[in-house]
mmCIF file of C-alpha atoms in Angstrom:
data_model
loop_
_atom_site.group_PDB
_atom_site.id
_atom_site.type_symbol
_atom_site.label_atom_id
_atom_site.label_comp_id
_atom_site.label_asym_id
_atom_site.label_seq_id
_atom_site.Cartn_x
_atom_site.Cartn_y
_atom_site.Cartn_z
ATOM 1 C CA UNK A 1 6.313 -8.671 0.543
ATOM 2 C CA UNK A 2 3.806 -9.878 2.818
ATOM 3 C CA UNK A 3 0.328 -7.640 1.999
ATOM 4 C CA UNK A 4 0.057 -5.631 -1.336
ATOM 5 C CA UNK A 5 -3.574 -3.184 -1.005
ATOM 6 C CA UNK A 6 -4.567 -2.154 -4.090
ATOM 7 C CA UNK A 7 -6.900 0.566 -3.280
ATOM 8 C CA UNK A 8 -7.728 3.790 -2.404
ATOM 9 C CA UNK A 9 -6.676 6.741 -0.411
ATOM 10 C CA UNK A 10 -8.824 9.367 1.070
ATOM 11 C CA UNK A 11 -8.446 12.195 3.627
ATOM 12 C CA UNK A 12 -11.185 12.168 6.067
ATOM 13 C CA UNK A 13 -13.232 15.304 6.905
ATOM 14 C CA UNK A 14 -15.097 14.488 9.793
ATOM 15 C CA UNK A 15 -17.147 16.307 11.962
ATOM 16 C CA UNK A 16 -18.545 15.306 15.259
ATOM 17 C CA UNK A 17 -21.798 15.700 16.870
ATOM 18 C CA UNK A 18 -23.952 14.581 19.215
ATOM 19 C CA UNK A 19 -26.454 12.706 17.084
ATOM 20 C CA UNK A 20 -26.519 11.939 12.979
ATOM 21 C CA UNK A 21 -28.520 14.190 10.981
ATOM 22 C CA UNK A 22 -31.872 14.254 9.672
ATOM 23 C CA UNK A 23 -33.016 14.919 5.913
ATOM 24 C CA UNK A 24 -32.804 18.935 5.788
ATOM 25 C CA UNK A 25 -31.627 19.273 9.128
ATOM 26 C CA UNK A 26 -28.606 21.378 10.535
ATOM 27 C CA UNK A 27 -27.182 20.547 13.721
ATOM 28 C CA UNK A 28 -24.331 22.168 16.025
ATOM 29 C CA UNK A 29 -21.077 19.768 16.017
ATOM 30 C CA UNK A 30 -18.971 19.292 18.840
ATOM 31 C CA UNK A 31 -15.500 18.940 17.258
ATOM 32 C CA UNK A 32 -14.078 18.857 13.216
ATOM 33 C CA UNK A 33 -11.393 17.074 12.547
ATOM 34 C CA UNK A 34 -9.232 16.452 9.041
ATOM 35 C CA UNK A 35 -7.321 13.333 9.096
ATOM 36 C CA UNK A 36 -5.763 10.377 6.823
ATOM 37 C CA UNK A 37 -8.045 7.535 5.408
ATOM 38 C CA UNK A 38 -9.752 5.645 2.536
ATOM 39 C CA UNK A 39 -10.410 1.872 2.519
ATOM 40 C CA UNK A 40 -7.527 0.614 0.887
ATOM 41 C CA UNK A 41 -4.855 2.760 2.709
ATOM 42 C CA UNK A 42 -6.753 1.997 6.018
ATOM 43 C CA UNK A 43 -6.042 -1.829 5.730
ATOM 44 C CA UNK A 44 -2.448 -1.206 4.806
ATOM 45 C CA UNK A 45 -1.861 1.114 7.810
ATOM 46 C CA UNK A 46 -2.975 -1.710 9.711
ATOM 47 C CA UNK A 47 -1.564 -4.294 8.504
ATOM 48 C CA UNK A 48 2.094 -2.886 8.975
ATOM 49 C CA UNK A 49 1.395 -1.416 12.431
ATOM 50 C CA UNK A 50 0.861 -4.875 12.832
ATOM 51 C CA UNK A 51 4.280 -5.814 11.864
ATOM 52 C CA UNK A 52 3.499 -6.653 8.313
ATOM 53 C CA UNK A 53 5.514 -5.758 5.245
ATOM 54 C CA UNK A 54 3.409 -3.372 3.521
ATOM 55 C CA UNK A 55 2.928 -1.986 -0.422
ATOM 56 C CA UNK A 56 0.125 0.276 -1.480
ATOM 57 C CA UNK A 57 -0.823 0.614 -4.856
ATOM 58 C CA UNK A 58 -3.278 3.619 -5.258
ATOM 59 C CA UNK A 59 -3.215 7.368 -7.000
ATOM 60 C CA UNK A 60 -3.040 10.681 -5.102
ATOM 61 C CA UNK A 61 -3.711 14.243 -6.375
ATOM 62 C CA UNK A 62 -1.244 16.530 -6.487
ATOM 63 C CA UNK A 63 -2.754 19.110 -4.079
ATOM 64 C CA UNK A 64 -1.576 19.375 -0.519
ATOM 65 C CA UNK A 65 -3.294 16.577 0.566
ATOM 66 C CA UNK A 66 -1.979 13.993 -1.443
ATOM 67 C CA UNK A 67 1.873 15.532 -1.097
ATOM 68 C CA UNK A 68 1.050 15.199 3.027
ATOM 69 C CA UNK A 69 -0.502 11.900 2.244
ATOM 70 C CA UNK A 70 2.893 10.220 1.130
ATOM 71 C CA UNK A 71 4.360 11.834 4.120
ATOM 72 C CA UNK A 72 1.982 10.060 6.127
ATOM 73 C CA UNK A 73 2.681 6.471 4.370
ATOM 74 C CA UNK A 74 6.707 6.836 5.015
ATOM 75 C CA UNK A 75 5.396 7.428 8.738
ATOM 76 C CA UNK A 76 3.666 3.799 8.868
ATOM 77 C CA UNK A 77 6.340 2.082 6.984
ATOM 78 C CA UNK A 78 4.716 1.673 3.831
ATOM 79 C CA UNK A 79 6.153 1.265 0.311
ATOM 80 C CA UNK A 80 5.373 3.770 -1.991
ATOM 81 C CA UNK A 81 6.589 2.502 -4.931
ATOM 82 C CA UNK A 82 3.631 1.962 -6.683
ATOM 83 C CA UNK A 83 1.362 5.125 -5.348
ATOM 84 C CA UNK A 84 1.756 8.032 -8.124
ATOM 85 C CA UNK A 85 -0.083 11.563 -8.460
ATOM 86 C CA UNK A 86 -2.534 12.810 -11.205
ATOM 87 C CA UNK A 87 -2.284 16.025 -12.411
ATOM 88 C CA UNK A 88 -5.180 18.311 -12.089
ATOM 89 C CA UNK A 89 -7.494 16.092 -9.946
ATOM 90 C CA UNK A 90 -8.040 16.220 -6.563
ATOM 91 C CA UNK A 91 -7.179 13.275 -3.844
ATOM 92 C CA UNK A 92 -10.290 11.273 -2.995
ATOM 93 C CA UNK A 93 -11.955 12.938 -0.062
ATOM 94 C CA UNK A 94 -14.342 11.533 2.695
ATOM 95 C CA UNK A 95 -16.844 13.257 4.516
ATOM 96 C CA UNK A 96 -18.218 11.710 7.728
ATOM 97 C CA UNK A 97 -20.402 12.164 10.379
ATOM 98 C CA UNK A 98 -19.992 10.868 14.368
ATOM 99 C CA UNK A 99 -22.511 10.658 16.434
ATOM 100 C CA UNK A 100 -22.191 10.436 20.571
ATOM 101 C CA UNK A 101 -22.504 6.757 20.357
ATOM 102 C CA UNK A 102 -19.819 6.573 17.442
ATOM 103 C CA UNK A 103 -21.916 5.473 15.021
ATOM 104 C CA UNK A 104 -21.439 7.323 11.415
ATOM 105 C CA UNK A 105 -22.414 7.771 7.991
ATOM 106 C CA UNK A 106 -19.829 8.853 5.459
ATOM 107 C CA UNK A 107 -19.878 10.614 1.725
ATOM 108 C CA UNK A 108 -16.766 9.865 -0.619
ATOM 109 C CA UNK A 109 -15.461 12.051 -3.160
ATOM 110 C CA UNK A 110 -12.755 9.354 -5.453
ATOM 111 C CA UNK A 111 -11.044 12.459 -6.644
ATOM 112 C CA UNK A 112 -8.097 10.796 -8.242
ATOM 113 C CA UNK A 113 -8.950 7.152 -6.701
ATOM 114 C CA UNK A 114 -10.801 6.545 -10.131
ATOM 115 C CA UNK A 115 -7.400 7.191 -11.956
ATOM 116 C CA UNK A 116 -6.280 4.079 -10.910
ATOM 117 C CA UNK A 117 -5.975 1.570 -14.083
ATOM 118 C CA UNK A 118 -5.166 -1.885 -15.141
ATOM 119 C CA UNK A 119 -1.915 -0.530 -16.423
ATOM 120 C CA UNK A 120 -0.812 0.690 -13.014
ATOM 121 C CA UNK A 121 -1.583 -2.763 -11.477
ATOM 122 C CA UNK A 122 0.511 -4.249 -14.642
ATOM 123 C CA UNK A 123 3.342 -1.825 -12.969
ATOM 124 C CA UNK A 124 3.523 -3.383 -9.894
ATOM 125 C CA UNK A 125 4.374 -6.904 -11.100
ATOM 126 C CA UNK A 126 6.921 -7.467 -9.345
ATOM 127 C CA UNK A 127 5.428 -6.702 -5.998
ATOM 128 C CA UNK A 128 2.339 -8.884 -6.954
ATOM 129 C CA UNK A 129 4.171 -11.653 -7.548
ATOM 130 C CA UNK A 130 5.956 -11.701 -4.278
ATOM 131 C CA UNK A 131 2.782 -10.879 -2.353
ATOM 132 C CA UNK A 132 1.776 -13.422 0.775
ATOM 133 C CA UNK A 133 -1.930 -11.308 0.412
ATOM 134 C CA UNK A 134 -3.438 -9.090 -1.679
ATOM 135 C CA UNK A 135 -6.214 -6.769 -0.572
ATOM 136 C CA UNK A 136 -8.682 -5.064 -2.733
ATOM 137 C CA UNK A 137 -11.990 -3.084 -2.653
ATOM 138 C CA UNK A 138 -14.483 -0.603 -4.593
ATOM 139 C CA UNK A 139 -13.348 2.465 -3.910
ATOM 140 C CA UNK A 140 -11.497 2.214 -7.110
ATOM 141 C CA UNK A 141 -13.341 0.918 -10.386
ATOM 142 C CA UNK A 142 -14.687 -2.718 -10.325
ATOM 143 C CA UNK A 143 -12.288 -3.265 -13.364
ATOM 144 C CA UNK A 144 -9.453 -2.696 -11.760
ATOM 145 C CA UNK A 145 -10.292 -4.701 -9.140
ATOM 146 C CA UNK A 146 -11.301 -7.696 -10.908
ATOM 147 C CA UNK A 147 -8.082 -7.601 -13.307
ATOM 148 C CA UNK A 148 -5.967 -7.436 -9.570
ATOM 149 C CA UNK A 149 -8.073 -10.608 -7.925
ATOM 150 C CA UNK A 150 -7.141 -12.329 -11.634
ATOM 151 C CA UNK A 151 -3.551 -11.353 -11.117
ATOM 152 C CA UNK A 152 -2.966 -11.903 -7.802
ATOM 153 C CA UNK A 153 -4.668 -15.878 -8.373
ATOM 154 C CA UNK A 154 -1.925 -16.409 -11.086
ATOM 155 C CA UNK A 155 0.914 -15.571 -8.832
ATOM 156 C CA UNK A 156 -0.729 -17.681 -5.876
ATOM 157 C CA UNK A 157 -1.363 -14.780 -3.550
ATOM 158 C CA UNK A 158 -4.455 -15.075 -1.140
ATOM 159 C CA UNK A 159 -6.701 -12.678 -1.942
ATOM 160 C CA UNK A 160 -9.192 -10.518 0.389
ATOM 161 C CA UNK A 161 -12.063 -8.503 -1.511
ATOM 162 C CA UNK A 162 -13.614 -5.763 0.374
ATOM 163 C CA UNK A 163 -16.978 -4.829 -1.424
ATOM 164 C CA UNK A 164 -16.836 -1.432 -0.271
ATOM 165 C CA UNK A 165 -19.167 0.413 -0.929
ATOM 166 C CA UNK A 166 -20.905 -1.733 -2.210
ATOM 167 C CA UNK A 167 -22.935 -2.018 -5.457
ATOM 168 C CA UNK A 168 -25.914 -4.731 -6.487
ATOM 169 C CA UNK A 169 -24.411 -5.881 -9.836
ATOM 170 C CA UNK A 170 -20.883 -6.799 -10.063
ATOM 171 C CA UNK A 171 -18.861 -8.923 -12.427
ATOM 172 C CA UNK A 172 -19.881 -12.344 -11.442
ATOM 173 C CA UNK A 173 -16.223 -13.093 -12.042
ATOM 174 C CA UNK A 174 -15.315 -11.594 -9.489
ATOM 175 C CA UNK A 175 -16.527 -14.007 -7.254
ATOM 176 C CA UNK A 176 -14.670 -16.703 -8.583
ATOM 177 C CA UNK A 177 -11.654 -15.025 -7.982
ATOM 178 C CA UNK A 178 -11.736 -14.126 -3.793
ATOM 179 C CA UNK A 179 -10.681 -16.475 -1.530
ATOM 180 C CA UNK A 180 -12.412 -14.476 1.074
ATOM 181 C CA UNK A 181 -14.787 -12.009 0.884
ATOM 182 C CA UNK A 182 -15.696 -9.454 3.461
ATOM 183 C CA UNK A 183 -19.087 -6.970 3.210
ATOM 184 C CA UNK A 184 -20.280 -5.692 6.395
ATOM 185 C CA UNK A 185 -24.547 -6.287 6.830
ATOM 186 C CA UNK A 186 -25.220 -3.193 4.535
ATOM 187 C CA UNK A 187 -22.826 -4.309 2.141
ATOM 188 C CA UNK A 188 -24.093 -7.924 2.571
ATOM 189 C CA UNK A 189 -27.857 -6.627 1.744
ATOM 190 C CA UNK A 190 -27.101 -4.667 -1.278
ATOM 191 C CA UNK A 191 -25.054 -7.478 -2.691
ATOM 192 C CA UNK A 192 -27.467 -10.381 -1.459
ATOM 193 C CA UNK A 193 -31.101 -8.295 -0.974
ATOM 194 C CA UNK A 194 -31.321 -10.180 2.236
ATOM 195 C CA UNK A 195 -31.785 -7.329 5.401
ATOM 196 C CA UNK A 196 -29.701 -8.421 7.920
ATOM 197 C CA UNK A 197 -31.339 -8.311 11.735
ATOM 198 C CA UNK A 198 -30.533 -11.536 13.118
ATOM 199 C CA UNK A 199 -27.895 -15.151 12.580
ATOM 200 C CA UNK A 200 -30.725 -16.342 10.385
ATOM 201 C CA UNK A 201 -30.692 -13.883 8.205
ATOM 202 C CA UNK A 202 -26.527 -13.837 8.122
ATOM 203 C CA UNK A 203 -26.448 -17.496 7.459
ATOM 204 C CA UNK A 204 -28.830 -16.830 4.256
ATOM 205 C CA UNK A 205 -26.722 -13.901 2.916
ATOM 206 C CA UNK A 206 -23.429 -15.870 3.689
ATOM 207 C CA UNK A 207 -25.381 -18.787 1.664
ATOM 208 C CA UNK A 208 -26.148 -16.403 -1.484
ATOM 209 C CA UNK A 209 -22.585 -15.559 -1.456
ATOM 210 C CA UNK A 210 -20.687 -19.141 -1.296
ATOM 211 C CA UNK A 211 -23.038 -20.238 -3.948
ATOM 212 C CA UNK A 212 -21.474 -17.064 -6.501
ATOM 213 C CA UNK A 213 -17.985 -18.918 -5.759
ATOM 214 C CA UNK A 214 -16.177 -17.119 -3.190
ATOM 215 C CA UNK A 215 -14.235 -19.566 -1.346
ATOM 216 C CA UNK A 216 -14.767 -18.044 2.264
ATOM 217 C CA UNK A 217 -17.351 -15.461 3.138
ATOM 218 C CA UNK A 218 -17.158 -13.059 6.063
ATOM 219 C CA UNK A 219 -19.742 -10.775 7.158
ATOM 220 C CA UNK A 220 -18.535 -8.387 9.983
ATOM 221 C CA UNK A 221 -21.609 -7.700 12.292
ATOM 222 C CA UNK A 222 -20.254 -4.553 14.268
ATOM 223 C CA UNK A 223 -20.595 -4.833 17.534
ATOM 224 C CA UNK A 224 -21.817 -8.786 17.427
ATOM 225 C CA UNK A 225 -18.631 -9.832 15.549
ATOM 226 C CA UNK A 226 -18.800 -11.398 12.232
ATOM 227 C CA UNK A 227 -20.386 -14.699 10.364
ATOM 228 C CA UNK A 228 -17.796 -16.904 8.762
ATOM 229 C CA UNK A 229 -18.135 -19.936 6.207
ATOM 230 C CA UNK A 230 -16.526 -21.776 3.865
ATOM 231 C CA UNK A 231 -19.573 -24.620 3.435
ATOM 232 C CA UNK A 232 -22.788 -23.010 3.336
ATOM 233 C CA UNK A 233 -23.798 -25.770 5.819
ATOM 234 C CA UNK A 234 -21.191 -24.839 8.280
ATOM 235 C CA UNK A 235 -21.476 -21.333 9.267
ATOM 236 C CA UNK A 236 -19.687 -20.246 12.434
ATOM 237 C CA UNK A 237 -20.376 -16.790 14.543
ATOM 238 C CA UNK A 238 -17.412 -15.191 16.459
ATOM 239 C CA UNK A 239 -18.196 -12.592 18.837
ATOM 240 C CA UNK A 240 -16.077 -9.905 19.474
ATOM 241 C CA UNK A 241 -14.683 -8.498 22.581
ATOM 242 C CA UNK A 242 -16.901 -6.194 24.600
ATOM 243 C CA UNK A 243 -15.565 -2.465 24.672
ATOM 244 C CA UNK A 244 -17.088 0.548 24.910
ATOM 245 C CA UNK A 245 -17.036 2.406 21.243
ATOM 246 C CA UNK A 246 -15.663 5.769 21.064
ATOM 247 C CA UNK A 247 -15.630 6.217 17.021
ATOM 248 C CA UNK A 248 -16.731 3.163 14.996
ATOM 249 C CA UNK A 249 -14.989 4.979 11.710
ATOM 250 C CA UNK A 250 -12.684 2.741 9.754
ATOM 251 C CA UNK A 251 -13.272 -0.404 12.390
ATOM 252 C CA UNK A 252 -14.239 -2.626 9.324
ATOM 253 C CA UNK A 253 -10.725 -1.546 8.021
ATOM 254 C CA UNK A 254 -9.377 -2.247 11.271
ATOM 255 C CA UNK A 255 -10.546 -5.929 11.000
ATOM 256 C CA UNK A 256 -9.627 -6.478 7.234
ATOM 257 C CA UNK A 257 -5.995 -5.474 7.722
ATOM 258 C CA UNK A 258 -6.089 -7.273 10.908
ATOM 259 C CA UNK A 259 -7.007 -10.240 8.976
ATOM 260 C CA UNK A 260 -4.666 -9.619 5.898
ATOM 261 C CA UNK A 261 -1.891 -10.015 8.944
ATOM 262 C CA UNK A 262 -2.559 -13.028 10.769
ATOM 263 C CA UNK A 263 -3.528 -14.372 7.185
ATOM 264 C CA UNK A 264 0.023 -13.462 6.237
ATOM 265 C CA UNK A 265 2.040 -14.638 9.181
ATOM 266 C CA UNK A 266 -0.067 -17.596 11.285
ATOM 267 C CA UNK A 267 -1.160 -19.633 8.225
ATOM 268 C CA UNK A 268 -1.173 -22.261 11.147
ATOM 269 C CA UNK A 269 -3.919 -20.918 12.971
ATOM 270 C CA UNK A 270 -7.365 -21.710 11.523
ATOM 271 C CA UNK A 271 -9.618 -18.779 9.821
ATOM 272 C CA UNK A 272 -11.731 -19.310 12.166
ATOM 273 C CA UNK A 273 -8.892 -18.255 14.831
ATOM 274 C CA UNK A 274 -7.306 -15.180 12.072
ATOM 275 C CA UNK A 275 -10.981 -13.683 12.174
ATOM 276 C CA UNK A 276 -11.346 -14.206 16.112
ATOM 277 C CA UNK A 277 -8.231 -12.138 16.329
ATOM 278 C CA UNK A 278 -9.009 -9.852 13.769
ATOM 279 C CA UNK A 279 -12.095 -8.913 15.837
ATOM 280 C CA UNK A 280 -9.531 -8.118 18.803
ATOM 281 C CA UNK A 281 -7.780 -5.666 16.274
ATOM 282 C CA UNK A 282 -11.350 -3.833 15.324
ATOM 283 C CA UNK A 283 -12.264 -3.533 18.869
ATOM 284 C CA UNK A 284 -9.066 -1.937 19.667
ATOM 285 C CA UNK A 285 -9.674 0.445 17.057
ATOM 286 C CA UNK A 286 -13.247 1.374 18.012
ATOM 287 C CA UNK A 287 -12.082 2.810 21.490
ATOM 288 C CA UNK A 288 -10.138 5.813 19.978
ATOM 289 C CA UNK A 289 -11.259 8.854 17.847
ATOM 290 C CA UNK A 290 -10.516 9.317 13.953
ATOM 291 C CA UNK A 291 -9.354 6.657 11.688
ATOM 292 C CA UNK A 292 -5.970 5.908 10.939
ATOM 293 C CA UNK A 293 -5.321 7.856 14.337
ATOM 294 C CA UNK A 294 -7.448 4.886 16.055
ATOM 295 C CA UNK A 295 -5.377 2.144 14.586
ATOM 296 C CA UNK A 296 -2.962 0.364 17.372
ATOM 297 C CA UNK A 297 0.656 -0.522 17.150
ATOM 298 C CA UNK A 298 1.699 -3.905 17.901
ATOM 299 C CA UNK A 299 3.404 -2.777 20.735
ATOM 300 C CA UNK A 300 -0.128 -1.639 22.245
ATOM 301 C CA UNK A 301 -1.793 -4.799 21.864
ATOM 302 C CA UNK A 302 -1.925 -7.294 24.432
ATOM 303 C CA UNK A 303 1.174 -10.199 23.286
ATOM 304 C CA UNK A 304 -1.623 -12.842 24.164
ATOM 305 C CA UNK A 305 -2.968 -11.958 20.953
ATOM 306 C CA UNK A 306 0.221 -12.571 18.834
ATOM 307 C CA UNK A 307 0.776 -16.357 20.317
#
């Protein structure tokens, strides 16, 4: 097995319009749309439409959504082994805003996301311990995802924490346990309390987080790229290609699965390189409506990228 998420799935609710929302404030919407999503299954999706090997191991209601969700993971290839349904709780949904310039903001509901338990990581073992890369974030409890990052270590998997959404006070163990981890500014700012606006203020929340013990910190900057370091005196800034954004929704999942691939199958390329291309993957994503909808196929992406 190549990438094992452990992690959540949503379905997406999400309503276009031509600007965000103020406090109180109603506005018309241009388009609604109800599609497949959540952090965990994002990465996964993008990882095998990559050309990855792919497990997910997450909990689904047992309404209609999370019976058309497992439909949806055959579709893209993923194993399903390890994604059960809870009785009388509803999938996790996510409700989420578009704006004109694709920017969004976005409410989650973890439904039966907060189901998922140390035993059910126990269950899938065997897939752990044959896993190139394991993914994880915080859309499922910070328990779970600590006891996966400890599990994952044993077996000599590289692991990928995605502190989404995030919150100011997590195990400090955790830490120790990421080889890379991945916040986007916001994230970065509620984890560090340094407010993001320019490289100088990157380089001091990449500092903060190298100095917890995460081996490799990655802050994705939208539009500018992302900050990477492994020595917090040797912090590197890789832009991303220019495109014009039609939906920014899920494009930080875009670039984590993106990464869990070329992390996966170029270990000879540098990280430096893997994120570089991951950007490629997020940008690609960006120019496209929806979520998992947005996500490209390998056979859509320019070969260069795949050299």
């Amino acid at each position: 097995m190549d990438v094992v998420v452990v992690g959540s799935c949503m379905i997406d609710l999400v309503c276009y319009a031509p600007r965000l929302p103020k406090a109180g404030e109603t506005l018309h919407g241009s388009r609604f749309s109800i599609g497949f999503g959540g952090k965990g299954a994002n990465q996964c999706v993008v990882s095998g439409r990559l050309g990855c090997r792919t497990a997910m191991v997450a909990k689904l209601g047992t309404d209609d959504f999370g019976s058309k969700y497992l439909r949806n993971f055959a579709e893209n290839q993923v194993n399903v082994e390890h994604v059960t349904q809870v009785e009388n709780v509803s999938s996790g949904v996510a409700q989420i805003s578009v704006d004109e310039n694709g920017q969004n903001c976005i409410i989650i509901v973890g439904g039966a996301n907060q189901h998922l338990s140390e035993q059910d990581v126990d269950a899938a073992d065997a897939l752990l311990r044959q896993a190139k890369v394991v993914v994880t974030q915080l859309e499922i409890r910070p328990e779970v995802v600590l006891y996966t990052l400890k599990k994952a270590k044993q077996y000599g998997a590289v692991t990928i924490f995605n502190p989404a959404p995030a919150i100011g006070s997590l195990d400090p163990e955790i830490y120790q346990y990421c080889d890379i981890i991945c916040p986007n500014e916001t994230e970065a700012e509620i984890m560090t309390g340094v407010h993001i606006e320019s490289n100088e203020d990157a380089q001091r929340a990449v500092k903060e987080l190298l100095r917890r013990g995460c081996k490799a910190v990655i802050i994705t900057l939208g539009e500018k790229g992302a900050a990477l370091a492994t020595d917090p005196e040797a912090i590197k800034f890789i832009e991303t290609p220019k495109v014009t954004a039609v939906d920014t929704t899920g494009a930080g999942d875009a670039f984590v699965g993106g990464l869990a691939f070329f992390l996966s199958q170029r270990s000879d390329l540098s990280l430096e390189e893997q994120v570089r291309r991951a950007c490629s993957i997020a940008s690609c994503s960006v120019q496209s409506a929806g979520t998992q909808t947005s996500y490209p196929w390998k056979k859509d992406i320019d070969p260069k990228l795949f050299e």
